[in-house]
Amino acid sequence: MVYGRGSFNQLDEILAPNRKENYPMIFLTDHFFQGKPLLNRIPLRGNDKILFADVTHEPKTSYVDALAQQLKNEFGTVSGIIGIGGGSTMDLAKAVSLMMNNPGSSANYQGWDLVKSPGVYKAGIPTLSGTGAEVSRTCVLTGPTKKLGMNSDFTPFDQIVLDPELTTNAPANQRFYTGMDCYIHCIESLQGTYLNEFSKSYGEKALELCRNVFLEKDKWDDECDDKLMMASYAGGMSIAYSQVGVAHAVSYGLSYLLGTRHGIGNCIVMNHLEEYYPEAVIEFKKMVEKNNIDIPTGICKSLSDEQFDAMINVSIGMKPLWENALGKDWEKIMTREKLRALFERL
Ligand SMILES: NC(=O)c1ccc[n+]([C@@H]2O[C@H](COP(=O)([O-])OP(=O)(O)OC[C@H]3O[C@@H](n4cnc5c(N)ncnc54)[C@H](O)[C@@H]3O)[C@@H](O)[C@H]2O)c1
Ligand SMILES: [Fe+2]
């Protein structure tokens, strides 16, 4: 791991020992950076290539498969995949790296420990802070039948470069939604039944940093970007040894049916979780107000019974999340009726 303002400039040096003769480094770059000055700083050598990641929608298994196939057709294999972008681009980079060396479709590997071979070298460079995708052992994908990550020991990046300068121009709303992903990771980890000293140590630090940037600071400055990038890292480390909770379980349902993006989806849900995280929801609302952010409401207003059922099925299927949040007897607490009532309020 490399951290610091301007550390992106070390990329050439970092990649050099990982280059395999005649095989390119592929810079999978968030499409936001098309035509932006950052492109001129990417250290292209030989047959290296910049590919733009279309993250209009969060990553799908079909897109991962297509990208991996395209690279196999063009180069046979590659020296490495460098993901430069938000959580979506980083997850795509992890998944494409794995699919360079594992047969079939990425949909076959959605689950726990199904990936059998290491991928090609992979590096992650976040341009938004909050998801923790830079440190996690998963890459979240929507497949033909489920939204679930490829969770495996081969999924984490070989290298991460944390350069807060890259997040400087993120729009305030996006920065808040992704930042709240981190805040919510901390709350769900620290108030969960899976909590342990490892998760607590990282979670408390990440929470302190989130509070500082979203509540205590008067205006957003470089220090906020520096802090939020470390909060994201620590928040990701916290959930690595625990689990997320109610906001994530419900937000997965929204995302599956309505395509709601992860950060904003978590915020939409958190807004209504007084019963589960009473103090945190009050604090969350203060952050929303202080930062002048709009949280959509009424998004489930006109859904049919079938659509509610589909969301409930996805959400209630996230068993470890519920167990972490509510304990071993969670099924007695979170019934389908109760969950339906919660979805109706969103
Ligand atoms: N692997 C994990 O552990 C993990 C954890 C949480 C979330 N996720 C995944 O991360 C994704 C969400 O990531 P995210 O919240 O970082 O957003 P994102 O990657 O989906 O990007 C959101 C938007 O911001 C744009 N963007 C990226 N960097 C920017 C910048 N510097 N300035 C302006 N715009 C920029 C993107 O082009 C996109 O339009 C979801 O797909 C979610 O499933 C993964
Ligand atoms: Fe998250």
Short mmCIF file of C-alpha atoms and ligand atoms in Angstrom, two decimals:
data_model
loop_
_atom_site.label_atom_id
_atom_site.label_comp_id
_atom_site.label_asym_id
_atom_site.label_seq_id
_atom_site.Cartn_x
_atom_site.Cartn_y
_atom_site.Cartn_z
CA MET A 1 0.00 0.00 0.00
CA VAL A 2 1.18 3.47 -0.89
CA TYR A 3 -0.48 6.58 0.57
CA GLY A 4 -0.07 10.29 0.06
CA ARG A 5 -0.84 13.30 -2.08
CA GLY A 6 0.86 12.85 -5.42
CA SER A 7 1.61 9.16 -4.83
CA PHE A 8 -0.05 8.43 -8.19
CA ASN A 9 3.25 9.64 -9.68
CA GLN A 10 4.98 6.52 -8.32
CA LEU A 11 2.83 4.23 -10.44
CA ASP A 12 5.41 3.65 -13.19
CA GLU A 13 8.01 2.58 -10.64
CA ILE A 14 5.50 0.38 -8.79
CA LEU A 15 4.42 -1.44 -11.94
CA ALA A 16 7.90 -1.97 -13.43
CA PRO A 17 8.80 -5.21 -11.56
CA ASN A 18 5.35 -6.63 -12.29
CA ARG A 19 5.58 -6.34 -16.07
CA LYS A 20 5.79 -9.57 -18.02
CA GLU A 21 7.57 -9.38 -21.35
CA ASN A 22 5.31 -8.32 -24.24
CA TYR A 23 2.18 -8.41 -22.12
CA PRO A 24 0.56 -5.05 -21.43
CA MET A 25 -0.65 -3.35 -18.29
CA ILE A 26 -4.33 -2.49 -18.72
CA PHE A 27 -5.50 0.71 -17.05
CA LEU A 28 -9.20 0.19 -16.48
CA THR A 29 -10.21 3.78 -15.84
CA ASP A 30 -13.58 5.18 -14.70
CA HIS A 31 -15.28 6.79 -17.70
CA PHE A 32 -15.55 10.01 -15.70
CA PHE A 33 -11.88 10.60 -16.58
CA GLN A 34 -12.38 10.52 -20.36
CA GLY A 35 -10.73 13.68 -21.68
CA LYS A 36 -9.47 14.67 -18.21
CA PRO A 37 -5.81 15.57 -17.43
CA LEU A 38 -5.33 12.44 -15.26
CA LEU A 39 -5.08 10.38 -18.45
CA ASN A 40 -1.81 12.09 -19.39
CA ARG A 41 -0.31 10.97 -16.09
CA ILE A 42 -0.96 7.25 -16.68
CA PRO A 43 2.47 5.68 -17.26
CA LEU A 44 1.86 3.86 -20.56
CA ARG A 45 4.70 1.66 -21.84
CA GLY A 46 4.94 -0.70 -24.83
CA ASN A 47 1.53 -2.08 -25.74
CA ASP A 48 -0.17 -0.86 -22.53
CA LYS A 49 -3.74 0.23 -22.96
CA ILE A 50 -6.30 2.47 -21.27
CA LEU A 51 -9.80 0.96 -21.24
CA PHE A 52 -12.68 3.09 -19.98
CA ALA A 53 -14.98 1.40 -17.48
CA ASP A 54 -18.59 2.24 -18.23
CA VAL A 55 -20.03 2.55 -14.74
CA THR A 56 -23.39 4.02 -15.75
CA HIS A 57 -24.71 0.93 -13.99
CA GLU A 58 -22.92 -0.92 -11.20
CA PRO A 59 -20.88 -3.90 -12.47
CA LYS A 60 -22.60 -6.87 -14.07
CA THR A 61 -21.11 -10.35 -14.62
CA SER A 62 -21.81 -10.02 -18.37
CA TYR A 63 -19.65 -6.88 -18.54
CA VAL A 64 -16.81 -8.54 -16.62
CA ASP A 65 -16.90 -11.54 -18.96
CA ALA A 66 -16.89 -9.31 -22.05
CA LEU A 67 -13.90 -7.27 -20.83
CA ALA A 68 -11.88 -10.39 -19.95
CA GLN A 69 -12.70 -11.98 -23.32
CA GLN A 70 -11.72 -8.82 -25.17
CA LEU A 71 -8.29 -8.84 -23.47
CA LYS A 72 -7.76 -12.56 -24.11
CA ASN A 73 -8.62 -12.10 -27.79
CA GLU A 74 -6.31 -9.14 -28.20
CA PHE A 75 -3.31 -10.12 -26.06
CA GLY A 76 -3.64 -13.76 -24.92
CA THR A 77 -2.98 -12.55 -21.42
CA VAL A 78 -1.86 -9.32 -19.75
CA SER A 79 0.73 -8.29 -17.16
CA GLY A 80 -1.88 -6.71 -14.95
CA ILE A 81 -5.10 -4.76 -14.51
CA ILE A 82 -5.00 -1.38 -12.83
CA GLY A 83 -8.42 -0.16 -11.67
CA ILE A 84 -8.63 3.65 -11.39
CA GLY A 85 -12.01 4.94 -10.19
CA GLY A 86 -14.77 4.53 -7.65
CA GLY A 87 -15.91 1.27 -6.07
CA SER A 88 -17.53 0.12 -9.31
CA THR A 89 -14.33 0.46 -11.36
CA MET A 90 -12.20 -1.13 -8.64
CA ASP A 91 -14.59 -4.08 -8.40
CA LEU A 92 -14.54 -4.48 -12.18
CA ALA A 93 -10.73 -4.50 -12.15
CA LYS A 94 -10.63 -7.20 -9.47
CA ALA A 95 -13.17 -9.33 -11.30
CA VAL A 96 -11.53 -9.00 -14.73
CA SER A 97 -8.15 -9.89 -13.23
CA LEU A 98 -9.64 -13.09 -11.76
CA MET A 99 -11.46 -13.99 -14.98
CA MET A 100 -8.18 -13.82 -16.97
CA ASN A 101 -7.15 -17.05 -15.19
CA ASN A 102 -10.41 -18.80 -14.26
CA PRO A 103 -12.61 -20.58 -16.83
CA GLY A 104 -16.28 -19.93 -17.59
CA SER A 105 -18.39 -16.96 -16.53
CA SER A 106 -17.83 -14.73 -13.50
CA ALA A 107 -21.44 -15.61 -12.54
CA ASN A 108 -20.15 -19.09 -11.60
CA TYR A 109 -17.95 -17.53 -8.92
CA GLN A 110 -20.51 -15.34 -7.14
CA GLY A 111 -20.36 -16.67 -3.63
CA TRP A 112 -17.71 -17.61 -1.08
CA ASP A 113 -14.37 -19.21 -1.97
CA LEU A 114 -15.41 -20.49 -5.40
CA VAL A 115 -12.45 -18.88 -7.19
CA LYS A 116 -9.68 -21.47 -7.58
CA SER A 117 -6.80 -19.66 -9.32
CA PRO A 118 -5.16 -16.32 -8.63
CA GLY A 119 -5.88 -13.72 -11.26
CA VAL A 120 -3.28 -11.60 -13.05
CA TYR A 121 -1.52 -8.85 -11.05
CA LYS A 122 -4.01 -6.19 -9.98
CA ALA A 123 -3.76 -2.75 -8.47
CA GLY A 124 -6.51 -0.45 -7.20
CA ILE A 125 -6.46 3.34 -7.19
CA PRO A 126 -9.59 4.95 -5.70
CA THR A 127 -10.94 8.25 -7.01
CA LEU A 128 -13.86 8.28 -4.53
CA SER A 129 -13.54 7.42 -0.84
CA GLY A 130 -15.92 5.28 1.16
CA THR A 131 -16.66 1.84 -0.22
CA GLY A 132 -13.56 0.11 1.15
CA ALA A 133 -13.42 -1.81 -2.15
CA GLU A 134 -9.69 -0.97 -2.16
CA VAL A 135 -9.11 -3.39 0.73
CA SER A 136 -11.97 -5.87 0.66
CA ARG A 137 -11.86 -9.54 -0.38
CA THR A 138 -14.92 -9.18 -2.58
CA CYS A 139 -16.05 -7.51 -5.80
CA VAL A 140 -19.78 -6.97 -5.94
CA LEU A 141 -21.44 -8.09 -9.19
CA THR A 142 -25.00 -8.33 -10.44
CA GLY A 143 -25.45 -11.63 -12.25
CA PRO A 144 -28.34 -13.37 -14.00
CA THR A 145 -29.82 -14.62 -10.73
CA LYS A 146 -28.19 -12.71 -7.91
CA LYS A 147 -26.28 -9.69 -6.73
CA LEU A 148 -23.33 -11.13 -4.88
CA GLY A 149 -19.57 -10.70 -4.84
CA MET A 150 -16.75 -13.03 -5.79
CA ASN A 151 -15.51 -13.43 -2.21
CA SER A 152 -12.16 -15.19 -2.14
CA ASP A 153 -8.56 -15.07 -0.95
CA PHE A 154 -7.58 -14.23 -4.54
CA THR A 155 -9.88 -11.19 -4.79
CA PRO A 156 -7.91 -8.47 -2.92
CA PHE A 157 -5.59 -6.19 -4.87
CA ASP A 158 -1.85 -6.90 -4.93
CA GLN A 159 -1.23 -3.19 -4.63
CA ILE A 160 -3.23 -0.10 -3.71
CA VAL A 161 -2.27 3.51 -4.29
CA LEU A 162 -4.18 5.94 -2.05
CA ASP A 163 -3.73 9.43 -3.44
CA PRO A 164 -6.36 11.80 -1.97
CA GLU A 165 -5.65 14.33 -4.75
CA LEU A 166 -7.61 12.09 -7.11
CA THR A 167 -10.83 12.69 -5.17
CA THR A 168 -10.56 16.49 -5.16
CA ASN A 169 -13.14 17.23 -7.81
CA ALA A 170 -15.82 14.74 -6.83
CA PRO A 171 -19.25 16.42 -6.70
CA ALA A 172 -20.50 17.03 -3.14
CA ASN A 173 -23.52 14.72 -3.44
CA GLN A 174 -21.51 11.78 -4.80
CA ARG A 175 -18.76 12.33 -2.26
CA PHE A 176 -21.37 12.30 0.52
CA TYR A 177 -23.18 9.15 -0.69
CA THR A 178 -19.93 7.21 -1.05
CA GLY A 179 -18.61 8.67 2.21
CA MET A 180 -21.75 7.56 4.01
CA ASP A 181 -21.10 4.02 2.79
CA CYS A 182 -18.05 4.18 5.06
CA TYR A 183 -19.96 5.78 7.96
CA ILE A 184 -22.61 3.06 7.69
CA HIS A 185 -19.94 0.31 7.52
CA CYS A 186 -18.63 1.62 10.85
CA ILE A 187 -22.04 1.77 12.53
CA GLU A 188 -23.05 -1.67 11.31
CA SER A 189 -19.74 -3.20 12.29
CA LEU A 190 -19.46 -1.50 15.71
CA GLN A 191 -23.07 -2.26 16.66
CA GLY A 192 -23.08 -5.78 15.28
CA THR A 193 -22.93 -9.06 17.17
CA TYR A 194 -19.84 -10.14 15.16
CA LEU A 195 -17.77 -7.32 16.65
CA ASN A 196 -14.24 -8.16 17.80
CA GLU A 197 -11.11 -6.18 18.72
CA PHE A 198 -9.80 -6.18 15.14
CA SER A 199 -12.99 -4.70 13.71
CA LYS A 200 -13.44 -2.37 16.64
CA SER A 201 -9.94 -0.88 16.35
CA TYR A 202 -10.41 0.02 12.70
CA GLY A 203 -14.11 0.88 12.99
CA GLU A 204 -13.64 3.40 15.80
CA LYS A 205 -10.88 5.20 13.92
CA ALA A 206 -12.89 5.32 10.70
CA LEU A 207 -15.93 6.63 12.57
CA GLU A 208 -13.87 9.40 14.20
CA LEU A 209 -12.60 10.49 10.78
CA CYS A 210 -16.10 10.46 9.26
CA ARG A 211 -17.46 12.55 12.11
CA ASN A 212 -14.66 15.01 11.72
CA VAL A 213 -15.15 15.62 8.00
CA PHE A 214 -18.96 15.51 7.87
CA LEU A 215 -19.83 17.22 11.16
CA GLU A 216 -16.94 19.17 12.64
CA LYS A 217 -15.23 20.78 9.66
CA ASP A 218 -16.67 24.08 8.46
CA LYS A 219 -15.84 23.60 4.83
CA TRP A 220 -14.51 20.84 2.62
CA ASP A 221 -10.76 21.08 2.06
CA ASP A 222 -7.75 18.90 1.22
CA GLU A 223 -7.56 17.66 4.79
CA CYS A 224 -11.10 16.28 4.43
CA ASP A 225 -10.13 14.34 1.31
CA ASP A 226 -7.03 12.98 3.12
CA LYS A 227 -9.10 11.90 6.11
CA LEU A 228 -11.98 10.38 4.18
CA MET A 229 -9.56 8.26 2.15
CA MET A 230 -8.10 6.80 5.35
CA ALA A 231 -11.60 6.40 6.80
CA SER A 232 -12.58 4.33 3.77
CA TYR A 233 -9.53 2.11 4.21
CA ALA A 234 -10.10 1.62 7.95
CA GLY A 235 -13.85 1.10 7.49
CA GLY A 236 -13.11 -1.57 4.90
CA MET A 237 -10.66 -3.24 7.28
CA SER A 238 -13.29 -3.13 10.02
CA ILE A 239 -15.87 -5.08 8.02
CA ALA A 240 -13.22 -7.51 6.74
CA TYR A 241 -13.44 -9.25 10.12
CA SER A 242 -17.08 -8.54 10.89
CA GLN A 243 -20.10 -7.85 8.69
CA VAL A 244 -22.41 -5.09 7.58
CA GLY A 245 -26.01 -4.91 8.81
CA VAL A 246 -29.58 -3.72 8.27
CA ALA A 247 -28.89 -0.76 5.93
CA HIS A 248 -26.86 -2.93 3.56
CA ALA A 249 -29.29 -5.86 3.63
CA VAL A 250 -32.21 -3.59 2.71
CA SER A 251 -30.22 -1.53 0.22
CA TYR A 252 -29.25 -4.71 -1.67
CA GLY A 253 -32.98 -5.32 -2.25
CA LEU A 254 -33.43 -1.82 -3.70
CA SER A 255 -30.40 -2.18 -5.88
CA TYR A 256 -31.49 -5.56 -7.26
CA LEU A 257 -35.00 -4.43 -8.22
CA LEU A 258 -34.61 -0.71 -8.92
CA GLY A 259 -30.91 -0.45 -9.79
CA THR A 260 -30.43 2.04 -6.93
CA ARG A 261 -26.70 2.74 -6.55
CA HIS A 262 -24.95 1.47 -3.44
CA GLY A 263 -24.09 4.76 -1.70
CA ILE A 264 -27.37 6.58 -2.21
CA GLY A 265 -29.33 3.35 -1.55
CA ASN A 266 -27.66 2.99 1.84
CA CYS A 267 -28.55 6.62 2.64
CA ILE A 268 -32.19 6.14 1.60
CA VAL A 269 -32.43 3.19 3.99
CA MET A 270 -30.40 4.67 6.87
CA ASN A 271 -32.84 7.59 6.97
CA HIS A 272 -35.49 5.16 8.30
CA LEU A 273 -33.53 2.88 10.66
CA GLU A 274 -34.23 4.62 14.00
CA GLU A 275 -35.42 1.33 15.45
CA TYR A 276 -32.11 -0.43 14.80
CA TYR A 277 -29.47 2.32 15.05
CA PRO A 278 -31.23 5.10 17.03
CA GLU A 279 -28.26 7.35 17.86
CA ALA A 280 -26.55 6.86 14.53
CA VAL A 281 -29.68 7.81 12.60
CA ILE A 282 -29.91 11.11 14.50
CA GLU A 283 -26.24 11.75 13.72
CA PHE A 284 -26.74 10.71 10.07
CA LYS A 285 -29.57 13.22 9.71
CA LYS A 286 -27.35 15.95 11.13
CA MET A 287 -24.71 15.12 8.55
CA VAL A 288 -27.29 15.24 5.76
CA GLU A 289 -28.47 18.65 6.91
CA LYS A 290 -25.03 20.13 7.52
CA ASN A 291 -23.79 19.04 4.10
CA ASN A 292 -26.98 20.14 2.34
CA ILE A 293 -27.64 16.78 0.72
CA ASP A 294 -30.90 15.53 -0.79
CA ILE A 295 -31.92 12.04 0.23
CA PRO A 296 -34.72 10.77 -2.03
CA THR A 297 -37.93 9.54 -0.39
CA GLY A 298 -41.00 7.71 -1.64
CA ILE A 299 -39.04 5.49 -4.02
CA CYS A 300 -41.21 2.40 -3.30
CA LYS A 301 -44.53 4.26 -3.58
CA SER A 302 -45.92 2.63 -6.66
CA LEU A 303 -44.45 -0.87 -6.48
CA SER A 304 -46.57 -4.02 -6.84
CA ASP A 305 -46.79 -6.92 -4.36
CA GLU A 306 -44.57 -8.99 -6.69
CA GLN A 307 -41.94 -6.26 -6.69
CA PHE A 308 -41.99 -5.97 -2.91
CA ASP A 309 -41.62 -9.76 -2.73
CA ALA A 310 -38.62 -9.68 -5.05
CA MET A 311 -36.88 -7.09 -2.88
CA ILE A 312 -37.76 -8.94 0.32
CA ASN A 313 -36.35 -12.18 -1.12
CA VAL A 314 -33.02 -10.59 -1.98
CA SER A 315 -32.80 -8.76 1.32
CA ILE A 316 -33.83 -11.60 3.61
CA GLY A 317 -31.37 -13.86 1.75
CA MET A 318 -28.46 -11.86 3.21
CA LYS A 319 -28.38 -14.07 6.30
CA PRO A 320 -24.96 -13.15 7.74
CA LEU A 321 -25.89 -9.44 7.61
CA TRP A 322 -29.08 -10.01 9.60
CA GLU A 323 -27.38 -12.29 12.05
CA ASN A 324 -24.67 -9.70 12.62
CA ALA A 325 -27.26 -6.95 13.11
CA LEU A 326 -29.90 -8.74 15.17
CA GLY A 327 -28.29 -11.86 16.59
CA LYS A 328 -28.88 -15.59 16.12
CA ASP A 329 -32.66 -15.24 16.47
CA TRP A 330 -32.91 -12.60 13.78
CA GLU A 331 -35.59 -14.49 11.87
CA LYS A 332 -37.97 -13.99 14.76
CA ILE A 333 -37.27 -10.26 14.77
CA MET A 334 -37.12 -9.42 11.07
CA THR A 335 -40.19 -11.10 9.59
CA ARG A 336 -41.24 -10.61 5.94
CA GLU A 337 -44.12 -8.42 7.14
CA LYS A 338 -41.82 -6.19 9.12
CA LEU A 339 -39.41 -5.90 6.21
CA ARG A 340 -42.27 -5.07 3.83
CA ALA A 341 -43.37 -2.25 6.16
CA LEU A 342 -39.81 -0.91 6.16
CA PHE A 343 -39.57 -1.00 2.34
CA GLU A 344 -42.90 0.83 2.13
CA ARG A 345 -41.51 3.71 4.17
CA LEU A 346 -38.45 4.28 1.91
N1 LIG B 1 -15.91 -4.57 -3.04
C1 LIG B 1 -16.42 -4.03 -1.98
O1 LIG B 1 -16.03 -4.38 -0.87
C2 LIG B 1 -17.46 -2.97 -2.08
C3 LIG B 1 -17.95 -2.35 -0.92
C4 LIG B 1 -18.92 -1.37 -1.06
C5 LIG B 1 -19.38 -1.02 -2.33
N2 LIG B 1 -18.89 -1.66 -3.44
C6 LIG B 1 -19.34 -1.32 -4.78
O2 LIG B 1 -18.86 -0.03 -5.10
C7 LIG B 1 -19.77 0.60 -5.99
C8 LIG B 1 -20.07 1.98 -5.51
O3 LIG B 1 -18.86 2.72 -5.59
P1 LIG B 1 -18.77 4.28 -5.41
O4 LIG B 1 -19.76 4.73 -4.42
O5 LIG B 1 -17.34 4.56 -5.19
O6 LIG B 1 -19.30 4.86 -6.79
P2 LIG B 1 -19.12 4.36 -8.31
O7 LIG B 1 -17.80 3.74 -8.52
O8 LIG B 1 -20.33 3.58 -8.66
O9 LIG B 1 -19.13 5.77 -9.07
C9 LIG B 1 -20.22 6.67 -8.92
C10 LIG B 1 -20.10 7.78 -9.95
O10 LIG B 1 -19.01 8.66 -9.65
C11 LIG B 1 -18.17 8.83 -10.78
N3 LIG B 1 -16.81 9.14 -10.29
C12 LIG B 1 -15.83 8.33 -9.88
N4 LIG B 1 -14.75 9.03 -9.43
C13 LIG B 1 -15.08 10.33 -9.57
C14 LIG B 1 -14.38 11.56 -9.28
N5 LIG B 1 -13.16 11.59 -8.73
N6 LIG B 1 -15.04 12.71 -9.56
C15 LIG B 1 -16.28 12.70 -10.07
N7 LIG B 1 -16.98 11.59 -10.36
C16 LIG B 1 -16.38 10.41 -10.11
C17 LIG B 1 -18.34 7.57 -11.58
O11 LIG B 1 -18.06 7.76 -12.94
C18 LIG B 1 -19.83 7.27 -11.36
O12 LIG B 1 -20.62 8.03 -12.25
C19 LIG B 1 -20.96 -0.31 -6.11
O13 LIG B 1 -20.86 -1.04 -7.32
C20 LIG B 1 -20.85 -1.23 -4.92
O14 LIG B 1 -21.41 -2.49 -5.14
C21 LIG B 1 -17.94 -2.59 -3.31
FE FE B 2 -21.12 -0.67 1.57
#
